CSV table of C-alpha atoms in Angstrom, one decimal:
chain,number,residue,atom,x,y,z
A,1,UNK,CA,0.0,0.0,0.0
A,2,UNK,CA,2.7,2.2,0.8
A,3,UNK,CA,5.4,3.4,2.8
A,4,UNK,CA,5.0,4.0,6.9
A,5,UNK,CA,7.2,6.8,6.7
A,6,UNK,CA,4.5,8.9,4.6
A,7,UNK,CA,1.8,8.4,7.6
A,8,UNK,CA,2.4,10.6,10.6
A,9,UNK,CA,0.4,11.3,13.5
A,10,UNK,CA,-2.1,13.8,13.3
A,11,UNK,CA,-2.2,13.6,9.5
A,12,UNK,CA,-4.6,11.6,7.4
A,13,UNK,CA,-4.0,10.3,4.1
A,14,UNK,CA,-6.8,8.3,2.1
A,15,UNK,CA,-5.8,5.3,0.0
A,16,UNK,CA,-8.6,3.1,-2.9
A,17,UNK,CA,-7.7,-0.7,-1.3
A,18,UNK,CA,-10.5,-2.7,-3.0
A,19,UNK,CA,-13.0,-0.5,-3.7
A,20,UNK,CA,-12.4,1.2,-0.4
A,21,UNK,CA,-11.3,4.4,0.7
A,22,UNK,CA,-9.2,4.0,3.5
A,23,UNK,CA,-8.1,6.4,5.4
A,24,UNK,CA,-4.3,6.0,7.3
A,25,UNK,CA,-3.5,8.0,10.4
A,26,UNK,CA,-1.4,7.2,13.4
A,27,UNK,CA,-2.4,7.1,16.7
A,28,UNK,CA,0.2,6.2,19.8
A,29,UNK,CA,2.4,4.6,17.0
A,30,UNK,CA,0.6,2.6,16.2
A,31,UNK,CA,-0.9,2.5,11.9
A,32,UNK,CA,-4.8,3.1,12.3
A,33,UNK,CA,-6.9,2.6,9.4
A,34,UNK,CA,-10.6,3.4,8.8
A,35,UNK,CA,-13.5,3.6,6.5
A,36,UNK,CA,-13.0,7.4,5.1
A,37,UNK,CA,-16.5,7.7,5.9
A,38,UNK,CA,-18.8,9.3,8.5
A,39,UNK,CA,-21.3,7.4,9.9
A,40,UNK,CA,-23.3,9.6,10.7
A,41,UNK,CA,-23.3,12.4,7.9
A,42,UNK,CA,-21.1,9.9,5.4
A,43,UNK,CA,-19.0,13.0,4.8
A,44,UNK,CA,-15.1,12.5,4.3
A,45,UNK,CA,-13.8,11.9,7.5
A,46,UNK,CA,-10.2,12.6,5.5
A,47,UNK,CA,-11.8,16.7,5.2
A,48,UNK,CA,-12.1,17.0,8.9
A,49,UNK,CA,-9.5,17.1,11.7
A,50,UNK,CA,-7.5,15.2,14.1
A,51,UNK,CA,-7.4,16.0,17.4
A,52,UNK,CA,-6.6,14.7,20.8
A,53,UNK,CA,-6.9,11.4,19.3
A,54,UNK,CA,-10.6,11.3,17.5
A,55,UNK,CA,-11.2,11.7,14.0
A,56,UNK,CA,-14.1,14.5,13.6
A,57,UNK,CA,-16.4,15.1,11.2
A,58,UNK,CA,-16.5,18.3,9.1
A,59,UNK,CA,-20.2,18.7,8.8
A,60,UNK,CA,-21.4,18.1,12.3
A,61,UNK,CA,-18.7,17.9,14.4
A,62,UNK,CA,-19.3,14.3,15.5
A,63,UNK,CA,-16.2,12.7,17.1
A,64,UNK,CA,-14.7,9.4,16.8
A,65,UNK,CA,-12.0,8.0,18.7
A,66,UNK,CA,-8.8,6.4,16.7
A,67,UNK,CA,-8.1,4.3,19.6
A,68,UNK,CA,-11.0,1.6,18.5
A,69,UNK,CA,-13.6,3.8,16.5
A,70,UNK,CA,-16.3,4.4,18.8
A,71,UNK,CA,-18.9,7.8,18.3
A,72,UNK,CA,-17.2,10.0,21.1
A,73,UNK,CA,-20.2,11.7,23.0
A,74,UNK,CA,-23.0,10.6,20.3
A,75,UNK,CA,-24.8,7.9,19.4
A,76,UNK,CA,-23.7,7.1,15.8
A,77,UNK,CA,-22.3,4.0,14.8
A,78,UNK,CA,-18.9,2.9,15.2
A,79,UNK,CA,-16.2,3.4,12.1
A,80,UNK,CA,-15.6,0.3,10.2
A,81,UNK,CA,-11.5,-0.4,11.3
A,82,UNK,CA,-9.5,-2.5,8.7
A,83,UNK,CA,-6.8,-4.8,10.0
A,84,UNK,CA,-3.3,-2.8,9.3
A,85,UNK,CA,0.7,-4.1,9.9
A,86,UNK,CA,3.6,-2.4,9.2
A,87,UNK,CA,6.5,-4.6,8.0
A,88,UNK,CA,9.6,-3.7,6.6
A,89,UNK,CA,8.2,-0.1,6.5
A,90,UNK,CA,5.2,-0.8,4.4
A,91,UNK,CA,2.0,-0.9,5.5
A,92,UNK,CA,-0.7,-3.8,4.8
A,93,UNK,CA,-4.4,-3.5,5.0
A,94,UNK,CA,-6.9,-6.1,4.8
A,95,UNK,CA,-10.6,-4.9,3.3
A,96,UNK,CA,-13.4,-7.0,2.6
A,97,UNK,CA,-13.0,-9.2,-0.4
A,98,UNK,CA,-16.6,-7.4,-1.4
A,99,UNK,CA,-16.7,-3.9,-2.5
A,100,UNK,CA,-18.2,-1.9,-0.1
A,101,UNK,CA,-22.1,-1.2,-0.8
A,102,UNK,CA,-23.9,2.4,-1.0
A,103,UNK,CA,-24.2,2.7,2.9
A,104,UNK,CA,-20.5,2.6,3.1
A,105,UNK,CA,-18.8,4.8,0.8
A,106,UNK,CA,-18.6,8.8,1.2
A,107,UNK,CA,-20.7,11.3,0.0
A,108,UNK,CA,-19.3,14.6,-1.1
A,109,UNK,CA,-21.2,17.0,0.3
């Protein structure tokens, strides 16, 4: 997928795996990646911001934790998490063998 070196903490860069757009942050050092998509709003998570460790939203503000991708103070669904390693400095993800269907992907808004 890519070099490790490229993701840094506090940054989010958004990769096509599979049909998917996943987006790659780092969290604690540790490779975290998620469905670029709110699931709440289905805006771009990757247009938002990261801070104190939560991935928020840019339409409504909802929060989501990088740590395991609950809703943060809401009641909105958890973000779909991809398995991620790092070996040798590139970083693997594992998506779904099926592409993901209407209710997953990201709606420009």
């Amino acid at each position: 997928m890519g070099s490790a070196d490229h993701i840094a903490e506090g940054q989010a860069s958004v990769h096509a795996v599979g049909g998917w757009q996943v987006l790659l942050t780092r969290h604690e050092d540790a490779i975290v990646a998620v469905n670029d998509r709110c699931t709440h709003a289905a805006a771009r998570l990757s247009t938002g911001r990261i801070r104190r460790g939560a991935l928020m939203c840019p339409l409504h503000g909802a929060r989501f934790d990088l740590a395991d991708g609950h809703c943060i103070g809401g009641a909105y669904p958890a973000l779909r998490r991809f398995p991620v390693r790092e070996s040798d400095g590139v970083v693997e993800v594992a998506v779904p063998a099926t592409p993901p269907g209407m209710d997953e992907m990201p709606v420009d808004h």
